[in-house]
Amino acid sequence: MTSPAKMPAGAHGQAPKEVAPPMTYVIAEPCIDVKDKSCVEECPVDCIYEGERMLYIHPDECVDCGACEPVCPVEAIFYEDDVPEQWARFTEENAKFFDQLGSPGGASKTGPQPYDTDYIASFITNR
């Protein structure tokens, strides 16, 4: 018989612990057509990627350090739980941007991408 220390999670009749999805920072509407890139310079893990109209934070590469948030001149970066309701869709759009790109392990390896999500590409700003 396998010793308890080597039994898989959920053994002993206990339900396995649910793993919460990674929390991350999200870039919202104020970045569209601005792309200041102060956040890119501040990011210690190179997880902020450039699309045609805005920047996107990779949800799996972000280490939640928060260095990007205070340097954004247009206040477009929010911790995922703090995204204002009017921009809630941007959490999904940030993740969706990487459906095509995957996780290359750093924005500097890829450079600017020649696309945005359909929602961002067709977004009309009120500026």
PDB file of C-alpha atoms in Angstrom:
ATOM      1  CA  MET A   1       0.000   0.000   0.000  1.00  0.00           C
ATOM      2  CA  THR A   2       1.160   3.525  -0.741  1.00  0.00           C
ATOM      3  CA  SER A   3       2.199   5.530   2.281  1.00  0.00           C
ATOM      4  CA  PRO A   4      -0.037   8.534   3.073  1.00  0.00           C
ATOM      5  CA  ALA A   5       2.761  10.977   2.230  1.00  0.00           C
ATOM      6  CA  LYS A   6       2.865   9.660  -1.351  1.00  0.00           C
ATOM      7  CA  MET A   7      -0.868   9.436  -1.968  1.00  0.00           C
ATOM      8  CA  PRO A   8      -2.265  11.874  -4.527  1.00  0.00           C
ATOM      9  CA  ALA A   9      -4.261  14.920  -3.494  1.00  0.00           C
ATOM     10  CA  GLY A  10      -7.812  13.942  -2.788  1.00  0.00           C
ATOM     11  CA  ALA A  11      -6.839  10.583  -1.311  1.00  0.00           C
ATOM     12  CA  HIS A  12      -8.258   9.582   2.083  1.00  0.00           C
ATOM     13  CA  GLY A  13     -11.766  10.442   0.846  1.00  0.00           C
ATOM     14  CA  GLN A  14     -11.125  14.208   0.796  1.00  0.00           C
ATOM     15  CA  ALA A  15     -12.082  16.320  -2.168  1.00  0.00           C
ATOM     16  CA  PRO A  16      -9.064  17.815  -3.932  1.00  0.00           C
ATOM     17  CA  LYS A  17      -8.535  21.503  -3.220  1.00  0.00           C
ATOM     18  CA  GLU A  18      -9.728  23.741  -5.999  1.00  0.00           C
ATOM     19  CA  VAL A  19      -6.995  25.854  -7.484  1.00  0.00           C
ATOM     20  CA  ALA A  20      -8.005  29.463  -8.013  1.00  0.00           C
ATOM     21  CA  PRO A  21      -7.211  30.928 -11.427  1.00  0.00           C
ATOM     22  CA  PRO A  22      -4.149  33.168 -11.385  1.00  0.00           C
ATOM     23  CA  MET A  23      -4.909  36.730 -10.432  1.00  0.00           C
ATOM     24  CA  THR A  24      -3.335  39.377 -12.550  1.00  0.00           C
ATOM     25  CA  TYR A  25      -3.352  42.989 -13.544  1.00  0.00           C
ATOM     26  CA  VAL A  26      -5.536  44.135 -16.422  1.00  0.00           C
ATOM     27  CA  ILE A  27      -5.158  47.000 -18.863  1.00  0.00           C
ATOM     28  CA  ALA A  28      -8.452  48.746 -19.654  1.00  0.00           C
ATOM     29  CA  GLU A  29      -9.985  51.259 -22.084  1.00  0.00           C
ATOM     30  CA  PRO A  30      -7.840  54.325 -21.237  1.00  0.00           C
ATOM     31  CA  CYS A  31      -4.868  52.607 -22.943  1.00  0.00           C
ATOM     32  CA  ILE A  32      -6.578  52.266 -26.324  1.00  0.00           C
ATOM     33  CA  ASP A  33      -4.702  54.371 -28.884  1.00  0.00           C
ATOM     34  CA  VAL A  34      -2.332  55.680 -26.169  1.00  0.00           C
ATOM     35  CA  LYS A  35       0.203  52.876 -25.467  1.00  0.00           C
ATOM     36  CA  ASP A  36       2.509  55.044 -23.330  1.00  0.00           C
ATOM     37  CA  LYS A  37       4.696  52.007 -22.424  1.00  0.00           C
ATOM     38  CA  SER A  38       5.863  53.318 -19.037  1.00  0.00           C
ATOM     39  CA  CYS A  39       4.408  50.086 -17.673  1.00  0.00           C
ATOM     40  CA  VAL A  40       6.527  48.012 -20.066  1.00  0.00           C
ATOM     41  CA  GLU A  41       9.699  49.684 -18.803  1.00  0.00           C
ATOM     42  CA  GLU A  42       8.685  49.014 -15.189  1.00  0.00           C
ATOM     43  CA  CYS A  43       7.636  45.356 -15.586  1.00  0.00           C
ATOM     44  CA  PRO A  44      10.299  43.048 -14.092  1.00  0.00           C
ATOM     45  CA  VAL A  45       9.045  39.930 -15.929  1.00  0.00           C
ATOM     46  CA  ASP A  46       8.397  41.341 -19.429  1.00  0.00           C
ATOM     47  CA  CYS A  47       4.722  40.283 -19.463  1.00  0.00           C
ATOM     48  CA  ILE A  48       3.182  43.378 -21.096  1.00  0.00           C
ATOM     49  CA  TYR A  49       2.646  42.831 -24.799  1.00  0.00           C
ATOM     50  CA  GLU A  50       1.825  45.380 -27.478  1.00  0.00           C
ATOM     51  CA  GLY A  51      -1.115  45.024 -29.843  1.00  0.00           C
ATOM     52  CA  GLU A  52      -2.144  47.396 -32.621  1.00  0.00           C
ATOM     53  CA  ARG A  53      -4.196  49.742 -30.416  1.00  0.00           C
ATOM     54  CA  MET A  54      -3.297  48.904 -26.806  1.00  0.00           C
ATOM     55  CA  LEU A  55      -1.093  46.940 -24.433  1.00  0.00           C
ATOM     56  CA  TYR A  56      -2.055  43.634 -22.797  1.00  0.00           C
ATOM     57  CA  ILE A  57      -0.815  41.898 -19.639  1.00  0.00           C
ATOM     58  CA  HIS A  58      -0.276  38.146 -20.007  1.00  0.00           C
ATOM     59  CA  PRO A  59      -2.330  36.545 -17.190  1.00  0.00           C
ATOM     60  CA  ASP A  60      -0.019  33.517 -16.857  1.00  0.00           C
ATOM     61  CA  GLU A  61       3.253  35.447 -16.992  1.00  0.00           C
ATOM     62  CA  CYS A  62       2.291  38.303 -14.636  1.00  0.00           C
ATOM     63  CA  VAL A  63       3.678  37.831 -11.117  1.00  0.00           C
ATOM     64  CA  ASP A  64       1.297  40.381  -9.574  1.00  0.00           C
ATOM     65  CA  CYS A  65       4.063  42.687  -8.386  1.00  0.00           C
ATOM     66  CA  GLY A  66       1.994  45.791  -9.182  1.00  0.00           C
ATOM     67  CA  ALA A  67       4.955  47.786 -10.514  1.00  0.00           C
ATOM     68  CA  CYS A  68       3.046  48.705 -13.670  1.00  0.00           C
ATOM     69  CA  GLU A  69      -0.014  50.233 -12.032  1.00  0.00           C
ATOM     70  CA  PRO A  70       1.388  53.446 -10.492  1.00  0.00           C
ATOM     71  CA  VAL A  71       3.427  54.418 -13.572  1.00  0.00           C
ATOM     72  CA  CYS A  72       0.508  54.345 -16.016  1.00  0.00           C
ATOM     73  CA  PRO A  73      -0.128  57.999 -16.949  1.00  0.00           C
ATOM     74  CA  VAL A  74      -3.729  57.339 -18.006  1.00  0.00           C
ATOM     75  CA  GLU A  75      -4.612  55.072 -15.041  1.00  0.00           C
ATOM     76  CA  ALA A  76      -5.565  52.143 -17.282  1.00  0.00           C
ATOM     77  CA  ILE A  77      -4.075  49.330 -15.153  1.00  0.00           C
ATOM     78  CA  PHE A  78      -6.058  47.629 -12.413  1.00  0.00           C
ATOM     79  CA  TYR A  79      -5.710  44.563 -10.236  1.00  0.00           C
ATOM     80  CA  GLU A  80      -8.187  42.048 -11.677  1.00  0.00           C
ATOM     81  CA  ASP A  81     -10.576  42.327  -8.697  1.00  0.00           C
ATOM     82  CA  ASP A  82     -10.511  46.131  -8.913  1.00  0.00           C
ATOM     83  CA  VAL A  83     -11.340  46.673 -12.596  1.00  0.00           C
ATOM     84  CA  PRO A  84     -14.162  49.247 -12.706  1.00  0.00           C
ATOM     85  CA  GLU A  85     -17.493  47.752 -13.750  1.00  0.00           C
ATOM     86  CA  GLN A  86     -17.650  49.758 -16.988  1.00  0.00           C
ATOM     87  CA  TRP A  87     -14.388  48.086 -18.068  1.00  0.00           C
ATOM     88  CA  ALA A  88     -15.036  44.565 -16.741  1.00  0.00           C
ATOM     89  CA  ARG A  89     -14.911  43.166 -20.277  1.00  0.00           C
ATOM     90  CA  PHE A  90     -11.229  44.109 -20.501  1.00  0.00           C
ATOM     91  CA  THR A  91     -10.267  41.272 -18.122  1.00  0.00           C
ATOM     92  CA  GLU A  92     -11.537  38.783 -20.697  1.00  0.00           C
ATOM     93  CA  GLU A  93     -10.056  40.745 -23.600  1.00  0.00           C
ATOM     94  CA  ASN A  94      -6.594  40.805 -22.000  1.00  0.00           C
ATOM     95  CA  ALA A  95      -6.669  37.002 -21.732  1.00  0.00           C
ATOM     96  CA  LYS A  96      -8.216  36.563 -25.193  1.00  0.00           C
ATOM     97  CA  PHE A  97      -5.358  38.496 -26.823  1.00  0.00           C
ATOM     98  CA  PHE A  98      -3.080  35.565 -25.967  1.00  0.00           C
ATOM     99  CA  ASP A  99      -5.282  32.889 -27.590  1.00  0.00           C
ATOM    100  CA  GLN A 100      -3.370  33.443 -30.826  1.00  0.00           C
ATOM    101  CA  LEU A 101       0.040  34.256 -29.328  1.00  0.00           C
ATOM    102  CA  GLY A 102       0.191  31.693 -26.538  1.00  0.00           C
ATOM    103  CA  SER A 103       2.775  32.172 -23.810  1.00  0.00           C
ATOM    104  CA  PRO A 104       6.089  33.047 -25.457  1.00  0.00           C
ATOM    105  CA  GLY A 105       7.737  33.860 -22.134  1.00  0.00           C
ATOM    106  CA  GLY A 106       8.374  37.545 -22.640  1.00  0.00           C
ATOM    107  CA  ALA A 107       7.131  40.418 -24.745  1.00  0.00           C
ATOM    108  CA  SER A 108      10.599  41.453 -25.878  1.00  0.00           C
ATOM    109  CA  LYS A 109      10.900  38.100 -27.680  1.00  0.00           C
ATOM    110  CA  THR A 110       7.867  38.840 -29.840  1.00  0.00           C
ATOM    111  CA  GLY A 111       7.800  42.597 -30.345  1.00  0.00           C
ATOM    112  CA  PRO A 112       4.578  44.426 -31.276  1.00  0.00           C
ATOM    113  CA  GLN A 113       1.787  42.208 -32.554  1.00  0.00           C
ATOM    114  CA  PRO A 114      -0.134  43.235 -35.694  1.00  0.00           C
ATOM    115  CA  TYR A 115      -3.553  42.603 -34.151  1.00  0.00           C
ATOM    116  CA  ASP A 116      -5.908  43.192 -31.220  1.00  0.00           C
ATOM    117  CA  THR A 117      -8.931  41.238 -30.063  1.00  0.00           C
ATOM    118  CA  ASP A 118     -12.001  41.868 -32.217  1.00  0.00           C
ATOM    119  CA  TYR A 119     -13.572  43.861 -29.385  1.00  0.00           C
ATOM    120  CA  ILE A 120     -10.567  46.185 -29.052  1.00  0.00           C
ATOM    121  CA  ALA A 121     -10.055  46.505 -32.809  1.00  0.00           C
ATOM    122  CA  SER A 122     -13.618  47.759 -33.229  1.00  0.00           C
ATOM    123  CA  PHE A 123     -13.770  49.797 -29.992  1.00  0.00           C
ATOM    124  CA  ILE A 124     -14.740  53.435 -30.471  1.00  0.00           C
ATOM    125  CA  THR A 125     -13.241  55.720 -27.853  1.00  0.00           C
ATOM    126  CA  ASN A 126     -15.003  58.798 -26.524  1.00  0.00           C
ATOM    127  CA  ARG A 127     -11.880  60.952 -26.558  1.00  0.00           C
TER     128      ARG A 127
END
